[in-house]
Tab-separated table of C-alpha atoms in Angstrom:
chain	number	residue	atom	x	y	z
H	1365	MET	CA	-27.543	14.549	-21.096
H	1366	SER	CA	-26.819	11.302	-22.228
H	1367	THR	CA	-24.760	8.894	-20.442
H	1368	PHE	CA	-22.840	5.476	-20.974
H	1369	ASP	CA	-24.718	2.868	-21.215
H	1370	PRO	CA	-24.903	1.424	-17.530
H	1371	THR	CA	-23.430	-2.111	-18.306
H	1372	ILE	CA	-22.374	-2.225	-14.640
H	1373	PRO	CA	-24.503	-2.250	-11.800
H	1374	PRO	CA	-24.978	1.213	-9.740
H	1375	TRP	CA	-24.424	-0.969	-6.204
H	1376	LEU	CA	-21.286	-2.797	-7.552
H	1377	ALA	CA	-19.775	0.729	-8.732
H	1378	ALA	CA	-20.785	2.333	-5.263
H	1379	GLY	CA	-19.076	-0.393	-3.514
H	1380	SER	CA	-16.417	-0.828	-5.398
H	1381	CYS	CA	-15.887	2.916	-4.638
H	1382	VAL	CA	-15.642	2.303	-0.864
H	1383	GLY	CA	-13.318	-0.414	-1.173
H	1384	PHE	CA	-10.915	1.415	-3.220
H	1385	THR	CA	-11.607	3.702	-0.658
H	1386	ILE	CA	-10.738	1.261	2.034
H	1387	LEU	CA	-8.334	-0.180	-0.050
H	1388	PHE	CA	-6.042	3.026	-0.434
H	1389	VAL	CA	-6.211	4.236	3.388
H	1390	GLY	CA	-5.303	0.487	4.669
H	1391	SER	CA	-2.212	0.752	2.482
H	1392	LEU	CA	-0.843	3.132	4.232
H	1393	TYR	CA	-0.282	1.357	7.057
H	1394	ILE	CA	0.287	-2.264	5.414
H	1395	PHE	CA	4.139	-2.082	5.398
H	1396	PRO	CA	5.919	-2.211	8.915
H	1397	VAL	CA	7.357	0.962	9.433
H	1398	GLU	CA	10.097	-0.403	12.392
H	1399	THR	CA	13.348	-1.068	10.893
H	1400	ALA	CA	16.685	-1.624	12.067
H	1401	LYS	CA	17.399	1.556	12.918
H	1402	SER	CA	13.649	2.117	14.453
H	1403	LYS	CA	13.732	-1.160	16.707
H	1404	LEU	CA	16.732	-0.332	17.662
H	1405	ALA	CA	16.201	3.317	18.976
H	1406	ARG	CA	12.608	1.408	20.422
H	1407	GLN	CA	14.627	-1.118	22.437
H	1408	VAL	CA	16.544	1.984	24.160
H	1409	ARG	CA	13.430	3.811	24.552
H	1410	GLU	CA	12.202	0.460	26.726
H	1411	HIS	CA	14.928	0.379	28.985
H	1412	ALA	CA	15.071	4.045	29.390
H	1413	ARG	CA	11.123	3.166	30.488
H	1414	TYR	CA	12.024	0.073	32.545
H	1415	THR	CA	14.691	2.105	34.354
H	1416	ALA	CA	12.058	4.759	34.959
H	1417	ALA	CA	9.816	2.220	36.895
H	1418	ALA	CA	12.421	1.096	38.743
H	1419	ALA	CA	12.869	3.724	40.234
H	1420	ALA	CA	9.708	4.512	40.990
H	1421	ALA	CA	8.905	1.225	41.959
H	1422	ALA	CA	12.319	1.625	44.605
H	1423	GLY	CA	10.656	5.216	46.474
H	1424	THR	CA	7.772	3.722	46.712
H	1425	ASP	CA	8.144	0.497	48.029
H	1426	GLN	CA	6.616	-1.367	44.848
H	1427	PRO	CA	7.606	-3.613	42.473
H	1428	LEU	CA	8.421	-2.780	39.069
H	1429	VAL	CA	6.811	-5.190	36.707
H	1430	ASN	CA	4.879	-8.268	36.875
H	1431	ILE	CA	6.008	-10.319	33.999
H	1432	HIS	CA	5.815	-14.546	33.945
H	1433	HIS	CA	7.926	-15.295	30.303
H	1434	SER	CA	11.979	-14.501	29.101
H	1435	THR	CA	13.297	-14.535	25.845
H	1436	THR	CA	16.812	-15.030	24.890
H	1437	PRO	CA	18.647	-12.839	22.608
H	1438	PRO	CA	18.743	-13.687	19.673
H	1439	ALA	CA	22.584	-14.872	17.951
H	1440	SER	CA	22.729	-12.218	15.789
H	1441	PRO	CA	26.162	-10.110	15.079
H	1442	ARG	CA	24.380	-7.426	15.046
H	1443	PRO	CA	24.124	-5.394	18.353
H	1444	SER	CA	21.618	-7.687	20.446
H	1445	PHE	CA	20.405	-5.991	24.218
H	1446	SER	CA	19.075	-8.115	26.775
H	1447	SER	CA	18.165	-7.030	30.134
H	1448	ALA	CA	17.376	-9.475	33.437
H	1449	LEU	CA	15.810	-8.297	36.322
H	1450	SER	CA	16.331	-9.876	39.277
H	1451	THR	CA	14.672	-9.216	42.850
H	1452	GLN	CA	15.776	-11.016	46.323
H	1453	SER	CA	14.734	-9.854	49.475
H	1454	ASN	CA	14.843	-10.839	53.364
H	1455	ALA	CA	12.602	-10.473	56.570
H	1456	THR	CA	13.287	-7.057	57.885
H	1457	THR	CA	11.574	-5.379	60.556
H	1458	THR	CA	12.336	-1.564	60.806
H	1459	SER	CA	14.449	-0.731	57.326
H	1460	THR	CA	14.579	-2.031	53.684
H	1461	SER	CA	17.853	-1.251	50.836
H	1462	ASN	CA	16.313	-1.097	47.377
H	1463	THR	CA	19.503	-0.967	44.978
H	1464	LEU	CA	18.835	-0.885	41.309
H	1465	ILE	CA	22.015	-1.779	39.220
H	1466	ILE	CA	22.209	-1.552	35.599
H	1467	THR	CA	25.268	-3.464	33.539
H	1468	THR	CA	26.400	-2.587	30.408
H	1469	THR	CA	28.802	-4.443	28.901
H	1470	LYS	CA	30.126	-4.119	25.100
H	1471	SER	CA	32.843	-6.513	23.807
H	1472	PRO	CA	34.826	-4.371	20.607
H	1473	SER	CA	34.918	-5.634	17.033
H	1474	THR	CA	37.120	-7.846	15.827
H	1475	ALA	CA	38.965	-8.496	12.382
H	1476	ASP	CA	36.314	-11.191	11.913
H	1477	ASN	CA	33.629	-10.231	12.640
H	1478	ARG	CA	33.306	-6.320	12.879
H	1479	ALA	CA	30.189	-6.252	14.346
H	1480	HIS	CA	29.424	-5.756	18.295
H	1481	ARG	CA	27.788	-7.530	20.691
H	1482	SER	CA	26.295	-5.729	23.814
H	1483	SER	CA	24.031	-6.359	26.366
H	1484	THR	CA	22.849	-5.051	29.435
H	1485	HIS	CA	21.456	-6.702	32.193
H	1486	LEU	CA	18.711	-5.140	34.476
H	1487	HIS	CA	19.399	-5.669	38.512
H	1488	PHE	CA	17.107	-4.902	40.931
H	1489	ILE	CA	17.697	-6.204	44.426
H	1490	ASP	CA	15.644	-5.751	47.545
H	1491	THR	CA	17.431	-6.812	50.248
H	1492	ALA	CA	16.660	-5.910	54.421
H	1493	ALA	CA	18.906	-4.272	55.883
H	1494	SER	CA	18.965	-1.897	59.671
H	1495	THR	CA	21.138	0.641	58.564
H	1496	ALA	CA	20.907	3.505	55.620
H	1497	ASN	CA	24.092	2.519	54.052
H	1498	SER	CA	24.875	1.675	50.669
H	1499	ARG	CA	27.517	0.872	48.646
H	1500	THR	CA	28.497	-0.393	44.841
H	1501	SER	CA	30.915	-2.356	43.865
H	1502	SER	CA	32.754	-1.753	40.806
H	1503	SER	CA	35.871	-2.785	38.778
H	1504	PRO	CA	39.776	-1.613	39.377
H	1505	ALA	CA	40.839	2.122	40.253
H	1506	THR	CA	40.977	2.710	36.658
H	1507	SER	CA	37.346	3.502	36.934
H	1508	SER	CA	35.484	6.700	37.018
H	1509	THR	CA	32.779	7.243	39.284
H	1510	SER	CA	30.122	9.980	39.995
H	1511	THR	CA	27.387	9.662	42.892
H	1512	PHE	CA	24.392	12.087	43.801
H	1513	SER	CA	23.243	11.344	47.096
H	1514	ALA	CA	20.028	12.984	48.903
H	1515	SER	CA	18.274	11.827	52.976
H	1516	SER	CA	15.532	13.035	54.760
H	1517	ALA	CA	14.069	11.987	58.289
H	1518	SER	CA	12.243	9.017	56.722
H	1519	SER	CA	15.164	7.855	54.000
H	1520	SER	CA	17.884	8.339	51.856
H	1521	SER	CA	19.328	7.206	47.894
H	1522	SER	CA	22.157	7.343	46.300
H	1523	VAL	CA	23.146	7.034	42.816
H	1524	SER	CA	26.701	5.680	42.303
H	1525	VAL	CA	27.484	5.447	38.305
H	1526	SER	CA	30.736	3.679	37.615
H	1527	THR	CA	32.457	2.931	34.479
H	1528	LEU	CA	35.391	2.024	33.026
H	1529	PRO	CA	37.531	2.874	29.823
H	1530	SER	CA	36.961	1.423	26.876
H	1531	SER	CA	39.576	-2.028	26.082
H	1532	SER	CA	38.765	-5.522	25.493
H	1533	SER	CA	35.872	-5.084	26.877
H	1534	SER	CA	34.132	-2.777	29.384
H	1535	VAL	CA	31.597	-2.948	31.953
H	1536	THR	CA	29.439	0.090	32.833
H	1537	THR	CA	27.260	-0.048	36.674
H	1538	THR	CA	24.764	2.089	37.967
H	1539	ALA	CA	23.512	1.528	41.222
H	1540	ILE	CA	20.562	3.207	42.536
H	1541	THR	CA	20.122	2.864	46.242
H	1542	THR	CA	16.681	3.814	48.108
H	1543	THR	CA	16.083	3.344	51.935
H	1544	GLY	CA	13.232	3.909	53.381
H	1545	SER	CA	10.756	1.859	56.885
H	1546	LYS	CA	9.300	-0.860	55.924
H	1547	HIS	CA	7.922	-3.912	57.564
H	1548	VAL	CA	8.063	-7.629	55.812
H	1549	VAL	CA	8.825	-8.412	52.370
H	1550	SER	CA	7.754	-11.175	50.947
H	1551	ALA	CA	10.315	-12.801	48.510
H	1552	LYS	CA	9.830	-12.292	44.598
H	1553	PRO	CA	11.010	-14.384	41.648
H	1554	GLU	CA	13.793	-14.087	39.416
H	1555	VAL	CA	12.359	-13.080	35.843
H	1556	GLU	CA	13.854	-11.947	32.750
H	1557	ILE	CA	12.957	-9.062	29.925
H	1558	HIS	CA	14.117	-8.757	26.888
H	1559	PRO	CA	13.805	-5.763	24.876
H	1560	HIS	CA	13.220	-7.988	21.266
H	1561	SER	CA	9.694	-8.427	22.254
H	1562	TYR	CA	6.703	-6.244	24.303
H	1563	SER	CA	5.661	-6.455	28.103
H	1564	GLN	CA	3.040	-8.967	28.962
H	1565	HIS	CA	0.216	-6.219	28.833
H	1566	ASP	CA	1.792	-4.363	25.840
H	1567	GLN	CA	1.672	-8.257	23.998
H	1568	GLU	CA	-2.308	-8.501	25.361
H	1569	SER	CA	-2.886	-4.895	24.148
H	1570	ALA	CA	-1.418	-5.172	20.957
H	1571	ARG	CA	-4.136	-7.209	19.412
H	1572	PHE	CA	-6.951	-3.811	20.175
H	1573	HIS	CA	-4.148	-1.602	18.847
H	1574	SER	CA	-5.381	-0.285	15.419
H	1575	PRO	CA	-2.620	0.188	12.530
H	1576	VAL	CA	-2.597	3.725	13.673
H	1577	GLU	CA	-1.618	3.614	16.946
H	1578	ASN	CA	0.943	0.938	16.351
H	1579	GLN	CA	2.446	3.782	14.571
H	1580	LYS	CA	5.252	4.966	17.084
H	1581	LEU	CA	6.846	7.615	13.906
H	1582	ASP	CA	5.098	10.583	12.627
H	1583	ARG	CA	4.068	10.530	8.875
H	1584	ASN	CA	6.580	13.147	8.019
H	1585	HIS	CA	9.377	10.820	9.024
H	1586	PRO	CA	11.620	9.404	6.396
H	1587	LEU	CA	10.985	5.614	7.457
H	1588	VAL	CA	6.769	6.103	7.112
H	1589	ILE	CA	6.783	8.110	4.123
H	1590	LYS	CA	8.951	5.333	2.293
H	1591	GLN	CA	6.520	2.687	3.300
H	1592	ARG	CA	3.497	4.635	2.606
H	1593	LEU	CA	4.873	4.697	-0.670
H	1594	LYS	CA	5.226	1.133	-1.126
H	1595	GLY	CA	1.742	0.592	-0.068
H	1596	VAL	CA	-0.199	3.601	-2.347
H	1597	ALA	CA	2.393	2.280	-5.257
H	1598	LEU	CA	0.668	-1.389	-4.917
H	1599	THR	CA	-2.937	0.208	-5.009
H	1600	CYS	CA	-2.383	1.988	-8.167
H	1601	ILE	CA	-0.887	-1.156	-9.596
H	1602	VAL	CA	-4.138	-4.023	-7.942
H	1603	VAL	CA	-7.010	-1.055	-8.962
H	1604	PRO	CA	-6.400	-1.426	-11.994
H	1605	PHE	CA	-6.126	-4.387	-12.849
H	1606	TYR	CA	-9.368	-5.330	-10.907
H	1607	LEU	CA	-10.666	-3.054	-13.290
H	1608	TRP	CA	-9.613	-4.608	-16.678
H	1609	TRP	CA	-11.297	-7.220	-15.445
H	1610	LEU	CA	-14.357	-6.362	-13.881
H	1611	PHE	CA	-14.843	-3.943	-17.585
H	1612	GLU	CA	-14.013	-7.139	-20.114
H	1613	PHE	CA	-16.140	-9.361	-17.909
H	1614	SER	CA	-19.474	-6.777	-17.823
H	1615	GLY	CA	-18.980	-5.756	-21.632
H	1616	ALA	CA	-17.978	-1.888	-20.501
H	1617	ILE	CA	-14.780	-3.165	-23.059
H	1618	SER	CA	-16.019	-4.771	-26.595
H	1619	THR	CA	-14.305	-7.913	-26.641
H	1620	GLU	CA	-14.336	-7.950	-30.146
H	1621	GLN	CA	-11.895	-5.385	-30.602
H	1622	SER	CA	-8.151	-6.578	-30.441
H	1623	PHE	CA	-6.569	-6.267	-27.182
H	1624	TRP	CA	-4.921	-3.648	-28.377
H	1625	GLN	CA	-8.105	-1.419	-29.342
H	1626	ARG	CA	-9.638	-2.664	-25.892
H	1627	LEU	CA	-6.189	-1.132	-24.090
H	1628	GLY	CA	-6.146	1.651	-26.049
H	1629	ARG	CA	-10.361	2.229	-24.880
H	1630	PHE	CA	-9.273	1.316	-21.287
H	1631	LEU	CA	-6.836	3.664	-20.965
H	1632	ALA	CA	-8.974	6.379	-21.895
H	1633	LEU	CA	-11.093	6.240	-19.810
H	1634	LEU	CA	-8.342	6.082	-17.178
H	1635	GLY	CA	-7.327	9.034	-18.822
H	1636	ILE	CA	-3.642	7.948	-19.065
H	1637	SER	CA	-3.373	9.093	-23.422
H	1638	ILE	CA	-1.111	11.020	-25.134
H	1639	PRO	CA	-2.484	14.352	-26.611
H	1640	ASN	CA	-2.327	14.059	-30.661
H	1641	ASN	CA	-0.138	17.362	-30.917
H	1642	ILE	CA	2.079	20.116	-29.423
H	1643	PHE	CA	-0.204	22.666	-29.179
H	1644	LYS	CA	-3.031	20.462	-27.035
H	1645	LEU	CA	-0.575	18.969	-25.056
H	1646	VAL	CA	0.448	22.149	-24.123
H	1647	ASN	CA	-3.205	23.027	-23.485
H	1648	HIS	CA	-2.905	20.361	-21.401
H	1649	VAL	CA	-0.285	22.061	-18.586
H	1650	VAL	CA	-0.613	25.549	-19.415
H	1651	LEU	CA	-4.576	25.481	-19.308
H	1652	PRO	CA	-5.086	24.358	-16.000
H	1653	LEU	CA	-1.965	25.890	-14.556
H	1654	LEU	CA	-3.477	29.223	-15.184
H	1655	LEU	CA	-7.156	28.265	-14.097
H	1656	VAL	CA	-6.299	27.244	-10.194
H	1657	GLY	CA	-3.204	30.149	-10.636
H	1658	CYS	CA	-6.194	32.308	-10.037
H	1659	LEU	CA	-7.151	31.066	-6.498
H	1660	PHE	CA	-3.339	31.633	-5.301
H	1661	MET	CA	-3.289	35.651	-6.550
H	1662	GLY	CA	-3.663	36.380	-3.250
H	1663	PRO	CA	-1.051	34.574	-1.652
H	1664	THR	CA	1.094	35.139	-4.930
H	1665	LEU	CA	0.900	38.294	-4.043
H	1666	MET	CA	2.118	38.167	-0.549
H	1667	MET	CA	5.076	36.095	-1.666
H	1668	PHE	CA	6.216	38.896	-3.844
H	1669	LEU	CA	6.057	41.294	-1.208
H	1670	SER	CA	7.841	38.836	0.982
H	1671	ASN	CA	10.641	38.591	-1.679
H	1672	GLU	CA	10.212	34.743	-1.511
H	1673	LEU	CA	9.362	34.130	-4.878
H	1674	PRO	CA	11.630	32.585	-7.538
H	1675	PHE	CA	14.955	35.173	-8.575
H	1676	GLN	CA	13.714	36.937	-5.581
H	1677	GLN	CA	16.579	37.946	-2.556
H	1678	ALA	CA	14.623	35.626	0.201
H	1679	PHE	CA	14.247	32.753	-2.247
H	1680	ASP	CA	16.763	29.847	-1.781
H	1681	TRP	CA	17.290	28.034	-4.295
H	1682	ALA	CA	19.085	25.281	-2.635
H	1683	THR	CA	16.405	24.511	-0.006
H	1684	GLN	CA	13.761	24.127	-2.541
H	1685	ARG	CA	15.618	21.701	-4.754
H	1686	GLN	CA	16.690	19.807	-1.535
H	1687	HIS	CA	12.854	19.781	-0.355
H	1688	ILE	CA	11.528	18.594	-3.583
H	1689	GLN	CA	14.133	16.336	-4.653
H	1690	GLY	CA	13.842	14.570	-0.744
H	1691	LEU	CA	11.180	11.743	0.721
H	1692	MET	CA	8.437	14.922	1.408
H	1693	GLY	CA	8.455	16.224	-1.962
H	1694	MET	CA	8.281	12.674	-3.759
H	1695	ARG	CA	5.585	12.361	-1.121
H	1696	ASN	CA	4.042	15.832	-1.587
H	1697	LEU	CA	4.392	16.481	-5.739
H	1698	VAL	CA	4.662	12.976	-7.558
H	1699	VAL	CA	3.621	10.062	-5.633
H	1700	GLY	CA	0.983	11.134	-3.648
H	1701	PRO	CA	-1.110	13.626	-6.414
H	1702	ILE	CA	-0.916	10.153	-8.714
H	1703	SER	CA	-1.540	8.222	-7.140
H	1704	GLU	CA	-4.958	10.241	-5.714
H	1705	GLU	CA	-5.656	10.756	-8.821
H	1706	VAL	CA	-5.652	7.840	-10.904
H	1707	ILE	CA	-7.298	6.251	-7.699
H	1708	PHE	CA	-10.780	9.000	-6.424
H	1709	ARG	CA	-10.623	10.515	-10.027
H	1710	ALA	CA	-9.498	7.851	-13.138
H	1711	CYS	CA	-10.833	4.288	-11.322
H	1712	MET	CA	-13.835	5.787	-9.166
H	1713	VAL	CA	-15.799	8.554	-12.274
H	1714	ALA	CA	-14.197	5.052	-14.990
H	1715	ILE	CA	-16.017	2.640	-12.492
H	1716	VAL	CA	-19.557	5.052	-11.941
H	1717	ALA	CA	-20.004	6.390	-15.339
H	1718	ASN	CA	-20.167	2.845	-16.968
H	1719	SER	CA	-22.663	2.520	-14.282
H	1720	GLY	CA	-25.075	5.051	-15.904
H	1721	ALA	CA	-24.186	7.412	-13.472
H	1722	ARG	CA	-24.985	11.260	-14.637
H	1723	LEU	CA	-22.504	14.097	-14.419
H	1724	PRO	CA	-23.389	15.810	-11.512
H	1725	LEU	CA	-23.533	13.187	-9.268
H	1726	MET	CA	-19.861	12.149	-10.564
H	1727	ILE	CA	-18.920	16.057	-9.924
H	1728	PHE	CA	-20.473	16.685	-6.383
H	1729	VAL	CA	-20.994	13.044	-5.007
H	1730	LEU	CA	-17.388	11.641	-5.594
H	1731	PRO	CA	-14.739	14.275	-4.186
H	1732	LEU	CA	-16.842	13.730	-0.758
H	1733	VAL	CA	-15.157	9.950	-0.561
H	1734	PHE	CA	-12.057	11.549	-1.637
H	1735	GLY	CA	-12.305	13.938	1.777
H	1736	ILE	CA	-14.058	10.980	3.656
H	1737	ALA	CA	-10.462	9.656	2.545
H	1738	HIS	CA	-8.262	11.897	4.271
H	1739	ILE	CA	-9.687	11.812	7.753
H	1740	ASN	CA	-6.870	9.236	8.860
H	1741	HIS	CA	-4.864	12.145	9.523
H	1742	ALA	CA	-7.163	13.675	12.040
H	1743	TYR	CA	-7.051	10.520	13.670
H	1744	GLU	CA	-3.770	9.981	13.658
H	1745	SER	CA	-2.812	13.281	15.189
H	1746	TYR	CA	-5.592	12.344	18.300
H	1747	VAL	CA	-3.317	9.114	18.970
H	1748	LYS	CA	-0.435	11.173	19.078
H	1749	LYS	CA	-1.220	13.281	21.637
H	1750	GLY	CA	-2.346	11.354	23.558
H	1751	ARG	CA	-6.527	10.939	23.379
H	1752	THR	CA	-7.195	13.888	25.825
H	1753	ARG	CA	-10.309	15.427	25.163
H	1754	GLN	CA	-8.104	17.927	24.028
H	1755	ALA	CA	-6.385	16.040	21.253
H	1756	LEU	CA	-9.970	14.833	20.771
H	1757	LYS	CA	-11.589	18.417	19.930
H	1758	GLY	CA	-8.278	19.740	17.681
H	1759	ALA	CA	-9.030	16.135	15.388
H	1760	VAL	CA	-12.297	17.436	15.152
H	1761	GLY	CA	-11.417	20.580	14.180
H	1762	MET	CA	-8.802	19.028	11.747
H	1763	ALA	CA	-11.059	16.671	10.322
H	1764	ALA	CA	-13.223	19.300	9.426
H	1765	PHE	CA	-11.317	21.478	8.049
H	1766	GLN	CA	-9.527	18.625	5.597
H	1767	LEU	CA	-12.781	17.376	4.691
H	1768	LEU	CA	-13.888	20.387	3.472
H	1769	TYR	CA	-10.926	21.814	1.202
H	1770	THR	CA	-10.416	18.556	-0.314
H	1771	THR	CA	-14.065	18.206	-1.376
H	1772	LEU	CA	-14.169	21.792	-3.071
H	1773	PHE	CA	-10.687	20.419	-4.770
H	1774	GLY	CA	-12.016	17.241	-5.759
H	1775	TRP	CA	-14.877	19.148	-7.448
H	1776	PHE	CA	-12.796	20.880	-9.342
H	1777	ALA	CA	-10.383	18.401	-9.867
H	1778	THR	CA	-13.637	15.722	-10.917
H	1779	PHE	CA	-15.094	18.386	-13.075
H	1780	LEU	CA	-11.434	19.311	-15.099
H	1781	PHE	CA	-10.679	15.579	-15.532
H	1782	LEU	CA	-14.371	15.098	-17.238
H	1783	ARG	CA	-13.813	18.075	-19.215
H	1784	THR	CA	-10.209	17.216	-20.793
H	1785	SER	CA	-10.567	13.192	-20.563
H	1786	ASN	CA	-7.280	12.938	-19.256
H	1787	LEU	CA	-5.348	13.341	-15.463
H	1788	ILE	CA	-2.571	15.881	-16.677
H	1789	GLY	CA	-4.304	18.267	-16.033
H	1790	PRO	CA	-5.785	17.412	-12.744
H	1791	TYR	CA	-2.267	16.079	-11.475
H	1792	LEU	CA	-0.389	19.529	-11.911
H	1793	CYS	CA	-3.254	21.058	-9.905
H	1794	HIS	CA	-2.768	18.974	-7.629
H	1795	ALA	CA	0.702	19.134	-6.931
H	1796	PHE	CA	0.494	22.859	-7.114
H	1797	CYS	CA	-1.886	23.501	-4.538
H	1798	ASN	CA	-0.011	20.661	-2.186
H	1799	MET	CA	3.311	23.314	-3.093
H	1800	MET	CA	1.770	26.646	-2.335
H	1801	GLY	CA	-0.082	24.961	0.387
H	1802	PHE	CA	-3.761	26.765	1.865
H	1803	PRO	CA	-3.755	29.969	1.132
H	1804	ASP	CA	-3.815	31.707	5.265
H	1805	VAL	CA	-5.558	35.496	5.174
H	1806	THR	CA	-4.436	35.625	8.636
H	1807	ASN	CA	-1.055	36.952	7.774
H	1808	ILE	CA	-1.961	39.696	5.602
H	1809	GLN	CA	-2.716	41.930	9.231
H	1810	TYR	CA	1.477	42.192	8.952
H	1811	PHE	CA	1.556	43.645	5.065
H	1812	GLY	CA	0.526	47.900	6.281
H	1813	ARG	CA	-1.428	49.716	3.587
H	1814	TRP	CA	-0.829	46.749	1.201
H	1815	LYS	CA	-3.340	45.049	3.573
H	1816	LYS	CA	-6.792	46.073	1.140
H	1817	TRP	CA	-5.225	45.240	-2.077
H	1818	LEU	CA	-4.164	42.035	-0.765
H	1819	TYR	CA	-7.894	41.328	0.337
H	1820	MET	CA	-8.901	42.625	-3.380
H	1821	THR	CA	-6.403	40.361	-4.867
H	1822	PHE	CA	-7.821	37.601	-2.891
H	1823	VAL	CA	-11.133	37.944	-3.950
H	1824	LEU	CA	-10.297	38.959	-7.470
H	1825	GLY	CA	-8.443	35.391	-7.476
H	1826	MET	CA	-12.166	33.418	-6.732
H	1827	VAL	CA	-14.064	35.520	-9.350
H	1828	LEU	CA	-11.841	34.974	-12.420
H	1829	PHE	CA	-12.088	31.377	-11.240
H	1830	GLY	CA	-15.150	31.265	-11.591
H	1831	LEU	CA	-15.754	33.325	-14.686
H	1832	LEU	CA	-12.485	31.456	-16.492
H	1833	LEU	CA	-13.866	27.730	-15.395
H	1834	ARG	CA	-15.830	26.578	-17.945
H	1835	PRO	CA	-13.894	28.110	-20.743
H	1836	LEU	CA	-10.919	27.511	-19.987
H	1837	THR	CA	-12.224	23.224	-19.435
H	1838	HIS	CA	-13.658	23.309	-23.137
H	1839	PRO	CA	-13.016	19.831	-24.378
H	1840	ALA	CA	-12.022	20.677	-27.664
H	1841	TRP	CA	-9.334	22.630	-26.097
H	1842	TYR	CA	-7.435	19.125	-25.416
H	1843	GLY	CA	-8.722	16.815	-27.760
H	1844	ASP	CA	-11.731	15.503	-30.267
H	1845	GLU	CA	-14.478	13.329	-30.029
H	1846	GLU	CA	-12.231	10.196	-30.856
H	1847	SER	CA	-9.498	11.123	-28.103
H	1848	SER	CA	-11.785	12.102	-25.686
H	1849	GLY	CA	-13.094	9.469	-23.051
H	1850	TYR	CA	-15.310	11.527	-21.553
H	1851	TRP	CA	-16.480	13.841	-24.904
H	1852	ILE	CA	-20.432	12.860	-24.749
H	1853	LEU	CA	-20.749	12.787	-20.618
H	1854	THR	CA	-18.979	16.790	-21.674
H	1855	MET	CA	-20.244	17.493	-24.869
H	1856	GLY	CA	-23.472	15.166	-25.338
H	1857	ALA	CA	-24.000	13.044	-28.163
H	1858	PRO	CA	-22.831	13.696	-31.494
H	1859	ALA	CA	-25.924	15.235	-34.091
H	1860	PRO	CA	-26.234	13.583	-36.496
H	1861	GLN	CA	-24.882	13.676	-40.122
H	1862	GLU	CA	-26.815	14.838	-43.094
H	1863	SER	CA	-26.990	11.869	-45.807
């Protein structure tokens, strides 16, 4: 089979494909996910964490934290939080009293400044006492107080929450007092913790965290989706510009032609072109979907029996429309398929074809890179589940499964791209597969007498897919020698014309 002229060194083509993959995966984490809303939520979580640590330290007579730095709240009209941790102690011989006080002050908005300020002060006071009595003072008699107390033979504790009603300013005070036996307590210096920054331990260890570990939100969170869409969009701009420069520098695109001729050739190699007649445009849309629909004959029959197809009883148009128009629909059906097909199909096939590679190499090797690029999902799952042994087993199984089915789809999508010389078919098939999901055969057992028909439909779909793969992807259905960028790879060199 004839190939393209090897204008690009094979090592450069292979290195570029690896670089495209690293750039694509890295772009998912290049933009920080934390915004004003998630930052505020993180501050609240940090206060809760320090409160729990203080309570644990009070119960075990252990210091809360060991931090030697302090910061001041930023002067901003936005809500700001500051917490001060102070520790005082006196010598004692029999017992001690540990008090944890959380004071929150909040001033309402004014006519000139609608944004309000709030500050939270966390005081941990370790004082010596000879009795187990604890007392919490609060503001005026207008406050409401709730108290919880528990005692034992060796220690007693009480929790008092005092809250003032809303007025020109309000104060909320929470005191936790624990009394237990203790010998001598050494004095501890006062320190201040500002929640806008991490603790000293977090700051020191953050340098060793991967972008996945610093990613605190799930991949389906709207903030994460927005930032990742920005990253992959940037990748889809940078990589084609690099290819344009490389093709002109290496001679893959003749510099003797005009700019528009070179641009047309470049876009044809990337599969970005419009068919020259409406008949072939319809073929680009219908035939690939008909082909991939054969693989989903079984799931489609299951949806029909469950009344889940459009115009059936269990199909909810409002829910489906909301999903498609939402961020997850935008990612799964539009941006995700387009970006992955541009990078892993169009750009990689274009550069490898111009290195002199043959058709089997592009169809069966390049999709492995596409499969490997999805392993980051398994690593995310491993980190989110706490890096336990069970999480590792789940991540390994998830990685193997994703590598298998993404590679299989990559074989089909690469073959379809080379045969059609266009991204329309691969994109539509990719979006359709994302919408349907991986076929689940485990639910067949719930269909009673229809089980054997469902199994037969699954097998029949795969058989039809294999039989129709080459006929429905014949290049003549989609273009001709002049409009197809990869005609020479799929159809061979044109026969010499007789004089």
